[in-house]
Structures are given as C-alpha cells and as structure tokens.
Amino acid sequence: MAEETKSLRQIRLEKLKRLREKGVDPYPVAAARSHLARDVVSSFAELEGEQVAVAGRITAFRTHGKASFADLADASGKIQLYFKSDFLGDRFELLDLLDLGDFLAAAGKVFKTKTGEVTVAVEKFDVLAKGLLTPPVVKTEKTAAGEVVHDEFADPEKRYRKRYVDMMVNEPARDRVLTNAKVLRAARRYMDGEGYVEVETPILQPLYGGANARPFTTYHRDLETNLYLRIADELYLKRLLVAGFEKVYEIGKDFRNESIDRVHYPEFTMLEAYEAYGDYRTMLTLTVGLITAAAAEIRGTLKLEYQGRDVDLTPPWPEIRMVGTLNERMEDYGLGDVLTCPEKDLEAVFRADALSELWPKVEGRWSRARAVDVLFDALVVPELWRPTVVTDYPAELSPLAKRQRANPALAERFELYIATMEIANAFSEQNDPEEQRRAFEAQAKARAAGDEEAQQLDEDFLEALEYGMPPTGGLGIGLDRVAMILADAPNIREVIAFPQLRIKK
RNA sequence: GGGCCAUUAGCUCAAUUGGCAGAGCAACUGACUCUUAAUCAGUAGGUUACAGGUUCGAUUCCUGUAUGGCCCUCCA
C-alpha cells in the first residue's frame, strides 16, 4: 500500500477512534429510514415541514462554518442535508469526524433552500458505517448545456478491477448493471406469461454440446471424472421435450473458453427456449415479442439509440436470406450459387485481391459451408444494424436443425442481428435420430480434421431422440447483448457486474 | 497469438529539445450560519508501473517485463 494511502487511511482511523471516544458507535446494527431520497424530492409538496429519516452515503460536503451542506446518496438518488449548529448543539462538532463515503442516517424537517433545492434540515444524525478508504471524488456540474462530470473515475483498468468503486461513484456504470437485471426480469416475465416452464439443467456436464465452442474443463473428485462447463443448454432441454415437457426455458450462464472482446465474454447469459409442435417461425414470433416487451418495459420505447446511431425495434423486422443475399453480393465473381457452384471457383474467390485477407479464416479447415459463413460475416453482417432476421443457413452449419423440405441444403433456422451483433439463433429442431446421428458424425469428421470447436457425438442424447421428440422450435438469445442494446453499452463487460481481468501478481 | 497505444500524488491530468516532477479535486490547518464543481488563505502528499541500458544528468531516449485499452485472429 502506498504511503499516501496509508496516511489518508490513518486520518480516518483516528476519526474512527475519536467517534468511539465520544460514545458514537461507528458501525451500528441497523438504521431507521422513513423515506428514499428520491421520494423526499418528488413528494416535496406533501412532505414540506414534515419529519423524515433518510440514510445513505455522503457524496459531498459544503461547509460554511456554523452551517454545512452534504449530499446523501441512496439507491434511489440524492438528497441534500442541511446541518445547522443551532439545531444540533454539541453534535455539530461530530461533523468534523465524518468523511466522504461514510454512511449516515439523518432525520429532520423537509424544506426548500433559497436556491430551490429540496433539503432535510437535520436535527439528529447517526453514523451508520465509517469508511476507512477515500473514494474517488467525482463531481457533476449542472450547466445550461447539461451535466458536466469533473474528475470522472474513468481508467478502464481501475474501473474493472474495483468495480464496486466504479459503481459507487459512476451512476452510469451502476445503471448498466441494473439494466442487465431488468432484462433478466423482463425475459422471465415474458416467458412465464407465454406459458413456458423455467427449468434448470446441468452446468457440469460429462459431454459438452449444443454449440461449436471450446469448453472449460474441471474435475469432480468423488465421481473421479472430468466434467465440462456447459457451452449450451440445448441437449438437456431437448431431453425434457422427450420427457413430456412442451414449453421449457432456461436462463443461465454458458461458458466458452474463448477470448474476450467487445461482444464476447467467456461466461455469458443465455436464454434458451423450446416449444413442442412449434418450429423456427414460432420462435421468431417469441423472439420479437420478448425483445420488444423488454425494450418497452425497460426503456419505454422501441426507438432507441445505440452508440450514437438509431436502432428502431418496431416490428416487423426485415428478413434476408443468408445464401441468397450472399449470392447477390458476390455477383461480380460470377459464381452463380455459392452452394452449388464448383468448389474450386468458390476457393478462387478467396484468392482475389479484394477478399484475400479472408483466406486465413478458411485455410486449413476449408469447407464450402465454412467459406459461405466467412463471406457472409465479412460482407453482410457489418451492415446489419437495424434488427434483421437472417434465414436460409446452409444445413452443414446447423447440425442440430432440421433441413428445409423444399431445399435440403438449407436449414430451418434464423439468426437475429441488431447493431451488427448476433442476438438470437433459432431452429426447427432436428428430431430424426438417424439424421441427427449423421450430422454428429459429420461433426466428428471435422473434429478429426482439426476443428476443435466441432461438436461431440452424444450417444445418450441420440438414445433420448430414439424414444421420440415431438417437432420442436428452439431458440437461444444472448441476454447480455440485449442488455447492451438497451443500456447503450459499448462493451459487453459494461453490463456485467464483475468482469474478469488478468490476476495481478 | 499478432499490431498500435497507454501507465506520473488517493482521483483527474500537466511537465518545452534529455536539465530542480507541477495543477485541480480529495486530505490537513484556519475563515465563513442557505451552499451545490461552494468560496478564500495556508500546509502536506511522488521508488514517474517494474527491471535493465545509454547519458554528466532520464518522466522524457533504447531494451525487456507486467497490466490495461483499441484493432486484427477465434467464439455468440
């Protein structure tokens, strides 16, 4: 600990000691509170002249000799306190022993100052928790142009490492985490309202499946076996459809052992839902309903701004066909259809100057489907700003989905993109055990060829399918990303309360 | 894994060509009984991320390391 920190802390320790010498308990068990800060302000008309008791953290002091003002912040907002020696007598001197960051309870009459600020004229106050460390002092100035933040606690590393300090002093940081909580609540409310049953399936799994990703591995001592942290809930939720459940959903963390960037985080929150007798169109209706309901509930509008650009969530959302759109975009290369053209021609496209930078993405694990996926990601996805539903994915990229009857090369599947982020992914779920086995075997082949993210063959899941699973629509929604959109968060870590950083040695 | 950039007081940031490391906020002392980035006067606070190198002299130039950010790569 730096010398300077020690001395600031030392000063506070001495104040703590002096409080105790004066018979003040700096850490009492409980506090009486009659009103939230915001409610005192909003109900001023009724509360003027009435006694209130508020409690919170001291965020500012403005002393004037025998009178002092302080700002007291609780979860609802801020209220100004007015300490006057006439009201407080000997207790007024205790103010010298208070610091920014301390928790305080204060009781007194509500009034409005000369300058019009709703304030509590404190007649009695109690220390609730003495702080020993000095929080960063962030001040906001009200100007004609709006609020200006001074000395903002803004260093990304400090903010993420001491997230409780970040959220203590930066209200927007707190709000983004709160928005995440609201998304969870809105999603549950919507799914429950649609008659879905919320279930829990294993996080520790003997085999991982349901997505293409590298897992985290752990070891169970008593079972004497390696287990994986799930990368998806999918295969267990489908077993529940075999079991006789018809509408199930799960909200939980999935774990994928990949790097962190603006939109990816190794433990992220996924909503998965499965509906018997539904298909991917059923799940699209559900997705639109859930996301618009969440936006309306949390933001009060469907017309949002994300990172300075308008995002209108008003349905219907445009639909584009993945392969069809790509074919249009690739007309200059004279391929015709990327799914049926000679594979050599498709490969040649990656040698063309304009696309040569994409070659490393397919080199070494070439397949037509992968090539199509890479091209779509590079050429089309960056343009998908407004909510866009993408259909007609190659079946090969969708091993857990049913094939389209009219065109077996394509899967019954959609992905939803908003602000170029993949938000949702849904299929008509494969329920033919033999088709499913073939798809798994193709994955096993890709795996053997070096694709570390290809899926494993899950015999128990296949056995479950052999008992019969009804035709089913399935859906996954990345809830952190929904929260990003609704919180206007530039980075997925902003909506996560305690994002992981490298351990500092 | 690769490229670029950053790291100075508790917090936010300066420091000219390589020449005594500064300011605001916070803290401390004092003044002030309606302030709100309160104000005014004063005081204290530093291993310039870490380890080396070049130099009479390094916050500054060089090398390495650590951590972080952004952009690539991979996952949703």
PDB file of C-alpha atoms (C1' of nucleotides) in Angstrom, chain B:
ATOM      1  C1'   G B   1      -1.461 -15.466 -30.703  1.00  0.00           C
ATOM      2  C1'   G B   2      -0.196 -10.546 -33.798  1.00  0.00           C
ATOM      3  C1'   G B   3      -0.057  -4.874 -34.352  1.00  0.00           C
ATOM      4  C1'   C B   4      -0.550   0.050 -32.261  1.00  0.00           C
ATOM      5  C1'   C B   5      -1.059   2.992 -27.838  1.00  0.00           C
ATOM      6  C1'   A B   6      -1.018   3.913 -22.604  1.00  0.00           C
ATOM      7  C1'   U B   7       0.880   3.524 -17.255  1.00  0.00           C
ATOM      8  C1'   U B   8       3.279  10.397 -13.214  1.00  0.00           C
ATOM      9  C1'   A B   9       0.153  12.176  -5.848  1.00  0.00           C
ATOM     10  C1'   G B  10      -5.927   8.714  -3.162  1.00  0.00           C
ATOM     11  C1'   C B  11      -8.775  10.617  -8.083  1.00  0.00           C
ATOM     12  C1'   U B  12      -8.431  13.546 -12.875  1.00  0.00           C
ATOM     13  C1'   C B  13      -4.391  15.307 -15.569  1.00  0.00           C
ATOM     14  C1'   A B  14       0.333  18.642 -16.842  1.00  0.00           C
ATOM     15  C1'   A B  15       5.734  18.677 -17.322  1.00  0.00           C
ATOM     16  C1'   U B  16       9.010  22.644 -23.851  1.00  0.00           C
ATOM     17  C1'   U B  17      14.911  19.933 -27.093  1.00  0.00           C
ATOM     18  C1'   G B  18      17.085  14.985 -22.077  1.00  0.00           C
ATOM     19  C1'   G B  19      18.124  19.801 -17.202  1.00  0.00           C
ATOM     20  C1'   C B  20      15.045  21.356  -9.692  1.00  0.00           C
ATOM     21  C1'   A B  21       8.328  16.480 -11.141  1.00  0.00           C
ATOM     22  C1'   G B  22       3.504  20.563 -11.147  1.00  0.00           C
ATOM     23  C1'   A B  23      -2.021  21.802 -11.013  1.00  0.00           C
ATOM     24  C1'   G B  24      -7.236  20.907  -9.730  1.00  0.00           C
ATOM     25  C1'   C B  25     -10.166  17.746  -6.657  1.00  0.00           C
ATOM     26  C1'   A B  26      -9.751  14.862  -2.075  1.00  0.00           C
ATOM     27  C1'   A B  27      -6.878  15.315   2.813  1.00  0.00           C
ATOM     28  C1'   C B  28      -4.936  18.610   6.804  1.00  0.00           C
ATOM     29  C1'   U B  29      -4.926  23.884   9.414  1.00  0.00           C
ATOM     30  C1'   G B  30      -7.705  28.424   9.549  1.00  0.00           C
ATOM     31  C1'   A B  31     -12.086  31.866   7.975  1.00  0.00           C
ATOM     32  C1'   C B  32     -17.205  31.566   6.725  1.00  0.00           C
ATOM     33  C1'   U B  33     -24.988  30.128   9.641  1.00  0.00           C
ATOM     34  C1'   C B  34     -28.912  28.859   2.515  1.00  0.00           C
ATOM     35  C1'   U B  35     -24.326  26.265  -0.322  1.00  0.00           C
ATOM     36  C1'   U B  36     -24.407  22.979  -4.511  1.00  0.00           C
ATOM     37  C1'   A B  37     -17.820  21.639  -9.086  1.00  0.00           C
ATOM     38  C1'   A B  38     -19.463  26.466  -2.591  1.00  0.00           C
ATOM     39  C1'   U B  39     -15.665  30.226  -1.752  1.00  0.00           C
ATOM     40  C1'   C B  40     -10.999  32.350   0.424  1.00  0.00           C
ATOM     41  C1'   A B  41      -5.885  31.780   2.815  1.00  0.00           C
ATOM     42  C1'   G B  42      -2.216  28.271   4.004  1.00  0.00           C
ATOM     43  C1'   U B  43       0.098  23.055   4.708  1.00  0.00           C
ATOM     44  C1'   A B  44       1.317  18.290   3.481  1.00  0.00           C
ATOM     45  C1'   G B  45       1.300  14.457  -0.089  1.00  0.00           C
ATOM     46  C1'   G B  46       5.889  11.171  -5.502  1.00  0.00           C
ATOM     47  C1'   U B  47      10.522   4.388  -5.913  1.00  0.00           C
ATOM     48  C1'   U B  48       7.167   8.958 -12.593  1.00  0.00           C
ATOM     49  C1'   A B  49       4.183   0.576 -13.394  1.00  0.00           C
ATOM     50  C1'   C B  50       8.660  -2.815 -12.781  1.00  0.00           C
ATOM     51  C1'   A B  51      13.892  -4.378 -14.282  1.00  0.00           C
ATOM     52  C1'   G B  52      17.960  -3.048 -17.034  1.00  0.00           C
ATOM     53  C1'   G B  53      20.727   0.198 -20.628  1.00  0.00           C
ATOM     54  C1'   U B  54      22.599   4.996 -22.928  1.00  0.00           C
ATOM     55  C1'   U B  55      23.987   9.779 -20.671  1.00  0.00           C
ATOM     56  C1'   C B  56      27.440  14.445 -16.534  1.00  0.00           C
ATOM     57  C1'   G B  57      22.078  14.174 -15.955  1.00  0.00           C
ATOM     58  C1'   A B  58      16.145  10.132 -17.918  1.00  0.00           C
ATOM     59  C1'   U B  59       9.004  11.217 -16.538  1.00  0.00           C
ATOM     60  C1'   U B  60      11.411  12.200 -21.438  1.00  0.00           C
ATOM     61  C1'   C B  61      15.773   8.084 -25.488  1.00  0.00           C
ATOM     62  C1'   C B  62      16.658   2.391 -26.002  1.00  0.00           C
ATOM     63  C1'   U B  63      15.642  -2.949 -24.476  1.00  0.00           C
ATOM     64  C1'   G B  64      12.829  -6.322 -21.700  1.00  0.00           C
ATOM     65  C1'   U B  65       8.678  -7.484 -18.340  1.00  0.00           C
ATOM     66  C1'   A B  66       3.767  -6.636 -16.221  1.00  0.00           C
ATOM     67  C1'   U B  67      -1.069  -4.707 -16.612  1.00  0.00           C
ATOM     68  C1'   G B  68      -4.750  -2.257 -19.417  1.00  0.00           C
ATOM     69  C1'   G B  69      -7.128  -0.119 -23.940  1.00  0.00           C
ATOM     70  C1'   C B  70      -8.113  -0.231 -29.209  1.00  0.00           C
ATOM     71  C1'   C B  71      -7.648  -3.004 -33.778  1.00  0.00           C
ATOM     72  C1'   C B  72      -6.794  -7.968 -36.042  1.00  0.00           C
ATOM     73  C1'   U B  73      -7.418 -13.636 -35.115  1.00  0.00           C
ATOM     74  C1'   C B  74     -11.287 -17.240 -32.633  1.00  0.00           C
ATOM     75  C1'   C B  75     -16.240 -17.899 -30.107  1.00  0.00           C
ATOM     76  C1'   A B  76     -22.457 -15.761 -29.764  1.00  0.00           C
TER      77        A B  76
END
